[in-house]
Amino acid sequence: MSAEPSRPTPSTAPRFGVWLIGARGSVATTAIAGCAAVAGGLHPPTGMITETPDFASCGLPPLSSLVFGGHDTVDCPLPKRAEHLAAGGVLPHGLPSAVHAELVAADREIRPGGPLPGDTDGGPDRTDDAWIDAFAADIRDFVRRQDLAGAVVVNVASTEPAPADGSLPPSSLYAAAALRAGCAYVNFTPSTGLHHPALTALAASAGVPYAGRDGKTGQTLLRSVLGPMFAQRALAVRAWSGTNLLGGGDGAALADPAAAAAKNAGKERVLADTLGAAPEGEVHIDDVPALGDWKTAWDHIAFDGFLGARMVLQTTWQGCDSALAAPLVLDLARLAARAQQRGLTGPLAELGFYFKDPVGDGPASLGEQYAELKRFAGRLRDGSGDTGDPGDTGDTGVGADGGTGGGAAGSEAYGTAPGDRAAEDRGPGDGAPGDRAADGPRHGAGDSEGRR
């Protein structure tokens, strides 16, 4: 890049890890490159809510203090992936070379993920608990070698179908590993993650904060604004239908009907929560490989006005999934890291602004969710509502077992489905979603799932 500004002096703040599931995908690569670009003064932090005045003085870790690593099942190096994204117009021309060192450093910290369908690399008798232990060991090793004050695990991998047989899908193995390693956890995908009954006990006892699920960046972001508008204006919505056209790995993953069904569940929840009931209509997702990382989302809303006058609102959203999602991934990593540093544990319902299907109880309209998010910023700033001593951040350091602290999760099994769930604001969600087929696309195959 020509006429590059001089890079700021490296921060002396404690460093925090961001461990990405699907670390070589489009969203992860954009987040890593974007973090380096913003921290280096090469680009402004457009789209990053945590860089706005409302979040000043919250004690969030500086972007320059974030260290990246993760799991993935593909071996395309991050610099090569970044070049591909730049060729497609996702990253600015010249950025991959400007942040090459940061991409190489992150790529060195990516470990093999899994299991893939039919995977026997770990032996035919490798158990879920063995996978979880291996993943947790990778995370602990990352924290220890990099001398980090803590780490946040963020799932940005391809959407997987919901399990049909009660088994733990890969996203749940990664989620359990995060908690076992004592790390905060964020699920930016609609995949099961912590929303599995076998992980309820672990989520309640791990002593770490978690958030999710399914990042709200495009079509559903707009729905969370328009839904309350119709309700507050007393206009009766009769039907709400939509179509998504997208390509790349996202489109390929969502071409599987079971994965698409998992994706659409969050979209439907937003309308049901904001309108009081789900209107007629469905969302159709079409894979158009020629679109690459770009997406077009169209909504057709039929509603009744005064004296039964029938009217229609149509919206078209065209955007780049990775560029929409990446700044929010960085926001969530910083917020979750600060929450754990402050001693907060359990579901972070205040982060519902970021998700289609948020954990805990909270409002559904975007405006109310943003108000909650600002209150959460104040909580991080002054420590109100902490479960621990605000001045004590010792439990975010590396423990004797190599974990990052935050409870007994590091020494216990992932748990079994409890007979009687705790109160909803203590659990990770509403249980295992649906009964769709478990066979689906490779998980963590590089491309983060489509964001709407």
Tab-separated table of C-alpha atoms in Angstrom, residues 159 189-191 195 212-216 219-221 223-224 259-274 278 283 285 352 355-358 364 369 430 433 436 449 452:
chain	number	residue	atom	x	y	z
A	159	THR	CA	-23.092	-24.132	9.463
A	189	THR	CA	-22.951	-19.538	13.886
A	190	PRO	CA	-26.367	-21.258	14.036
A	191	SER	CA	-24.644	-24.578	14.750
A	195	HIS	CA	-27.219	-25.520	22.799
A	212	GLY	CA	-24.390	-16.633	20.946
A	213	ARG	CA	-25.765	-17.746	18.712
A	214	ASP	CA	-25.838	-16.926	14.989
A	215	GLY	CA	-24.450	-13.500	14.161
A	216	LYS	CA	-26.986	-10.918	13.007
A	219	GLN	CA	-31.232	-9.631	6.429
A	220	THR	CA	-32.087	-10.471	10.042
A	221	LEU	CA	-30.501	-7.236	11.259
A	223	ARG	CA	-35.830	-7.665	10.264
A	224	SER	CA	-35.065	-6.811	13.888
A	259	ALA	CA	-28.014	-26.831	7.456
A	260	ALA	CA	-30.373	-24.297	5.852
A	261	ALA	CA	-33.107	-25.297	8.303
A	262	ALA	CA	-30.745	-24.679	11.228
A	263	LYS	CA	-29.927	-21.281	9.736
A	264	ASN	CA	-33.535	-20.267	9.151
A	265	ALA	CA	-34.620	-21.126	12.694
A	266	GLY	CA	-32.920	-17.965	13.983
A	267	LYS	CA	-34.515	-15.797	11.308
A	268	GLU	CA	-37.951	-17.083	12.263
A	269	ARG	CA	-37.326	-16.450	15.946
A	270	VAL	CA	-36.605	-12.762	15.343
A	271	LEU	CA	-39.984	-12.260	13.633
A	272	ALA	CA	-41.878	-14.289	16.235
A	273	ASP	CA	-40.279	-12.333	19.080
A	274	THR	CA	-40.789	-8.886	17.577
A	278	ALA	CA	-44.455	-15.898	13.329
A	283	VAL	CA	-36.819	-17.931	3.662
A	285	ILE	CA	-31.483	-19.952	0.418
A	352	GLY	CA	-28.222	-10.146	22.190
A	355	PHE	CA	-27.318	-12.463	17.496
A	356	LYS	CA	-30.425	-13.905	15.856
A	357	ASP	CA	-30.906	-16.481	18.610
A	358	PRO	CA	-29.322	-14.980	21.742
A	364	ALA	CA	-35.849	-8.732	20.548
A	369	GLN	CA	-30.908	-4.585	22.408
A	430	ASP	CA	-33.413	-24.065	24.699
A	433	PRO	CA	-32.639	-27.792	18.127
A	436	ARG	CA	-33.087	-32.808	11.321
A	449	GLU	CA	-21.265	-19.686	7.295
A	452	ARG	CA	-27.732	-12.451	7.521
